[in-house]
GROMACS .gro file of N, CA, C and O in nm:
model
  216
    1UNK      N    1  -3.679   2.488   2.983
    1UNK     CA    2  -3.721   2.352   2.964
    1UNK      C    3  -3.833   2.344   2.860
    1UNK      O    4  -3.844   2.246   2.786
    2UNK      N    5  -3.913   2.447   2.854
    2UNK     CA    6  -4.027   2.421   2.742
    2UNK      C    7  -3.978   2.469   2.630
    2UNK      O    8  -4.067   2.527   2.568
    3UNK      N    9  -3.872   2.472   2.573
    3UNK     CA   10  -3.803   2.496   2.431
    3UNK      C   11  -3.731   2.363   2.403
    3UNK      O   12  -3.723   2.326   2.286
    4UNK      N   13  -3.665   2.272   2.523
    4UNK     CA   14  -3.661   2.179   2.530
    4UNK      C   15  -3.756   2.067   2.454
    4UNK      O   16  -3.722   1.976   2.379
    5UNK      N   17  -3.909   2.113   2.507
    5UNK     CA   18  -4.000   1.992   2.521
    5UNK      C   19  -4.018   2.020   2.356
    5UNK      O   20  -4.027   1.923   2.280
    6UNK      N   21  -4.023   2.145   2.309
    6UNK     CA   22  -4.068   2.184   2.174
    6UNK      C   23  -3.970   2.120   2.115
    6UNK      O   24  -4.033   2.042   2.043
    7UNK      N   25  -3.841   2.096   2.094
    7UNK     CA   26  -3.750   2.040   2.034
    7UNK      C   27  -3.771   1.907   2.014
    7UNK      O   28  -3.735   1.853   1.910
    8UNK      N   29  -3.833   1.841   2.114
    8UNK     CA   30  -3.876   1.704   2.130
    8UNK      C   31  -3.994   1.702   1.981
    8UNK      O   32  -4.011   1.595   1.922
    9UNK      N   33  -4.045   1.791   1.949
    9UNK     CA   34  -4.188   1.791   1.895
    9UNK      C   35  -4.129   1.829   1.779
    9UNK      O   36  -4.205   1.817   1.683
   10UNK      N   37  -3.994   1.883   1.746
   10UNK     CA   38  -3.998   1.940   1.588
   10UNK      C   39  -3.948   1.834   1.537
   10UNK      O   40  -3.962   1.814   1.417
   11UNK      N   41  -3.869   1.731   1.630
   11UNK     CA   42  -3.761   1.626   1.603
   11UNK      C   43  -3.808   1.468   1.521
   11UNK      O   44  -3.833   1.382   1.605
   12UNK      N   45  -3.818   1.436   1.425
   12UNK     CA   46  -3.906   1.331   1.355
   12UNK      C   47  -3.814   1.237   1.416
   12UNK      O   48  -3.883   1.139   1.442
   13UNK      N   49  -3.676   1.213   1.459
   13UNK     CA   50  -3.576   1.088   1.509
   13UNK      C   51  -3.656   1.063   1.630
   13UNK      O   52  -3.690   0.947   1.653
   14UNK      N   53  -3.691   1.162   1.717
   14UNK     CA   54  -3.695   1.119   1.862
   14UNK      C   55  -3.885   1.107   1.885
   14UNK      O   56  -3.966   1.152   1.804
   15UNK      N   57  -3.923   1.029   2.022
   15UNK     CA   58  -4.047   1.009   2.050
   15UNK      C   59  -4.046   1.203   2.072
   15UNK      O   60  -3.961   1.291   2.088
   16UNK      N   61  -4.247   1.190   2.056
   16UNK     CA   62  -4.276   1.340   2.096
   16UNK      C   63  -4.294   1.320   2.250
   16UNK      O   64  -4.321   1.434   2.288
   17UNK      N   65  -4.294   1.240   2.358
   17UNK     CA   66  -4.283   1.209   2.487
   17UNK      C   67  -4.186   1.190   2.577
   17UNK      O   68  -4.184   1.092   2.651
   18UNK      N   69  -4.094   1.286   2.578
   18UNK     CA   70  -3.978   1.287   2.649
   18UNK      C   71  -3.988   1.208   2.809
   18UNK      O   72  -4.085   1.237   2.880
   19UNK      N   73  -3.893   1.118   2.855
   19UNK     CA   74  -3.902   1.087   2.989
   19UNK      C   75  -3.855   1.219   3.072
   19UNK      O   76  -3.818   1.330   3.036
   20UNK      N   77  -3.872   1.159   3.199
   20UNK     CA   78  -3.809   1.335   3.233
   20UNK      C   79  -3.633   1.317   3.257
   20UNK      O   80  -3.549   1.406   3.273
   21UNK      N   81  -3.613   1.146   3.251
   21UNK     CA   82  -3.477   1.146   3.303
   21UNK      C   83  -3.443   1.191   3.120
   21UNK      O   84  -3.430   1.312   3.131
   22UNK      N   85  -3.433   1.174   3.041
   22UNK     CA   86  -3.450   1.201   2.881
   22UNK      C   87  -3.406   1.321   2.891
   22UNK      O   88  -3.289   1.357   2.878
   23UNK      N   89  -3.537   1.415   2.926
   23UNK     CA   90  -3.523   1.574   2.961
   23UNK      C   91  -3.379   1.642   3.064
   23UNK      O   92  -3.325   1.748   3.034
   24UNK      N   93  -3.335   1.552   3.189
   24UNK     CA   94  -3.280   1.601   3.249
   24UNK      C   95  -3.126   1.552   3.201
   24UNK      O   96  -3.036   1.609   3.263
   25UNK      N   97  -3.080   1.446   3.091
   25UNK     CA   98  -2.965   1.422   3.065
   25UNK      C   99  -2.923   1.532   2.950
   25UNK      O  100  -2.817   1.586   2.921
   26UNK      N  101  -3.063   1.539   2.894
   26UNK     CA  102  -2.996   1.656   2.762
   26UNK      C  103  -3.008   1.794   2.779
   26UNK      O  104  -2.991   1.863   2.678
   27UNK      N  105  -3.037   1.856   2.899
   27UNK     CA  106  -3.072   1.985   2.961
   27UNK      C  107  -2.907   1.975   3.096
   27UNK      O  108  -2.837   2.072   3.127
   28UNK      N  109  -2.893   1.838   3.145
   28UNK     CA  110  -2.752   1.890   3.214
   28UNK      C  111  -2.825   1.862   3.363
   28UNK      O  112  -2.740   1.820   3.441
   29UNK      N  113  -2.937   1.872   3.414
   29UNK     CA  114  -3.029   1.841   3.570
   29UNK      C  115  -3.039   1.722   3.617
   29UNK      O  116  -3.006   1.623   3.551
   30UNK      N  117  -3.086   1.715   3.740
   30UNK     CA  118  -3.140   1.611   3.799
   30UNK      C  119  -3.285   1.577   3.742
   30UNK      O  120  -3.343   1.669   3.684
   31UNK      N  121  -3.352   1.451   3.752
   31UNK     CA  122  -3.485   1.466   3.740
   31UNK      C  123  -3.568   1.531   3.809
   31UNK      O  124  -3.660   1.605   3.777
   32UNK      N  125  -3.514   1.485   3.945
   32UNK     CA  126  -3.612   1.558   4.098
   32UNK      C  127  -3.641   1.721   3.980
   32UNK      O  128  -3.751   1.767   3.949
   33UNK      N  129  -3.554   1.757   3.952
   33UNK     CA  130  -3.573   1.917   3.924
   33UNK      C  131  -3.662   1.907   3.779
   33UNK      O  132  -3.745   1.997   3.767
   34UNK      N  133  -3.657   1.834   3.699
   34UNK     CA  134  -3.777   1.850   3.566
   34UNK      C  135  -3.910   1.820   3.626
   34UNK      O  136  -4.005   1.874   3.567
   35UNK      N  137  -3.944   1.733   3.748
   35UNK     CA  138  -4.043   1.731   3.825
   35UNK      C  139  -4.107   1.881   3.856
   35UNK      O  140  -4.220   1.922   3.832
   36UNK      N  141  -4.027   1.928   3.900
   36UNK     CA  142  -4.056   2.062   3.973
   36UNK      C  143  -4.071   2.165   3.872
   36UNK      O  144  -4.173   2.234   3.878
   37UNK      N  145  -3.988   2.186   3.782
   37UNK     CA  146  -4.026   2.221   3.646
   37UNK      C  147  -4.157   2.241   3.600
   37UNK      O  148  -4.237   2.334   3.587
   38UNK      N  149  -4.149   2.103   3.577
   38UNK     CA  150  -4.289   2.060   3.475
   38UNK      C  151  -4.389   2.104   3.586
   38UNK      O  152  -4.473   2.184   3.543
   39UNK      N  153  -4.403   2.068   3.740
   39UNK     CA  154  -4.513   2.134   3.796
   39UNK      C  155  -4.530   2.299   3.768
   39UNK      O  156  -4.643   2.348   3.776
   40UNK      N  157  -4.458   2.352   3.747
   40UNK     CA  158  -4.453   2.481   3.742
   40UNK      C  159  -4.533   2.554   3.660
   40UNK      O  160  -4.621   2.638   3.679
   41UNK      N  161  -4.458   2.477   3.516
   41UNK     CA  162  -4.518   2.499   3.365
   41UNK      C  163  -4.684   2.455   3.361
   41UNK      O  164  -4.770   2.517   3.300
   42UNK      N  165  -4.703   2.342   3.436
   42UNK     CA  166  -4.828   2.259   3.420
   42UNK      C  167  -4.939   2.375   3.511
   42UNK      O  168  -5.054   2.403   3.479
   43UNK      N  169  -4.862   2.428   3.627
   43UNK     CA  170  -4.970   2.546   3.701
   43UNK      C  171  -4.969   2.679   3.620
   43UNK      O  172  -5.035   2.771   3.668
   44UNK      N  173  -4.890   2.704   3.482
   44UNK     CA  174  -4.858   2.816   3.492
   44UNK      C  175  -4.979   2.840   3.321
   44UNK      O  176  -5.017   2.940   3.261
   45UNK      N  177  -5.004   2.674   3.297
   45UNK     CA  178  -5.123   2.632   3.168
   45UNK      C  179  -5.017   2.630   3.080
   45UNK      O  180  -5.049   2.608   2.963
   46UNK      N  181  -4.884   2.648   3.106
   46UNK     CA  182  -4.780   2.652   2.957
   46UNK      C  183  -4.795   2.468   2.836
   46UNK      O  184  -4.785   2.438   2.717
   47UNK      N  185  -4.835   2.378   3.012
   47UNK     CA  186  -4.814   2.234   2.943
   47UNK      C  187  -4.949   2.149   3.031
   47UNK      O  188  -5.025   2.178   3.124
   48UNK      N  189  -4.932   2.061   2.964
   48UNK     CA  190  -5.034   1.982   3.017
   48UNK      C  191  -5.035   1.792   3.035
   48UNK      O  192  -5.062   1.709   2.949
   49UNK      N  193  -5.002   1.776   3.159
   49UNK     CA  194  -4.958   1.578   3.161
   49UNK      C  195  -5.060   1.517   3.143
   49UNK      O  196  -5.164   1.546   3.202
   50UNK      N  197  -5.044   1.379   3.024
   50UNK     CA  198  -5.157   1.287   3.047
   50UNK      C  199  -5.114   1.194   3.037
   50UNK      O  200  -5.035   1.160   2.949
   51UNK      N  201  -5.170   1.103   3.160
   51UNK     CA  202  -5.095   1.001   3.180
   51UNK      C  203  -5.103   0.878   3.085
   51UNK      O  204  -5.215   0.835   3.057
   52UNK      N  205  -4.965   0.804   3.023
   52UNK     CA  206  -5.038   0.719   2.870
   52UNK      C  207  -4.980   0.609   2.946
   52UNK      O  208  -4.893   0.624   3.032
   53UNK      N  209  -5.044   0.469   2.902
   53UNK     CA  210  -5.007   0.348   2.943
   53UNK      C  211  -4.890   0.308   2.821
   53UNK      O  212  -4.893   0.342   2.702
   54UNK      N  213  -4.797   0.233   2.882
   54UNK     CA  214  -4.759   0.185   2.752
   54UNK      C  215  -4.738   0.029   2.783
   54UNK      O  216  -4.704  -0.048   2.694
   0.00000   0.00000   0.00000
């Protein structure tokens, strides 16, 4: 998933803020599971959430 998120970031078409349902249609998952994911990555210091208003 974090080659994923990087793809998001090399990509000038797409936002650099993937939703996670975003993440889980173009990876093939549920969201419940990019949740769990991303907690993983986020304990593991790979990533880091901040929450943005829009």
């Amino acid at each position: 998933m974090l080659v994923q998120l990087l793809e998001y970031l090399r990509s000038p078409d797409r936002s650099p803020f993937p939703t996670k349902q975003q993440l889980a249609d173009r990876i093939g998952i549920q969201p419940t599971t990019i949740k769990a994911n991303m907690q993983a990555l986020e304990k593991a210091g790979l990533v880091e959430r901040v929450q943005r208003k829009t």
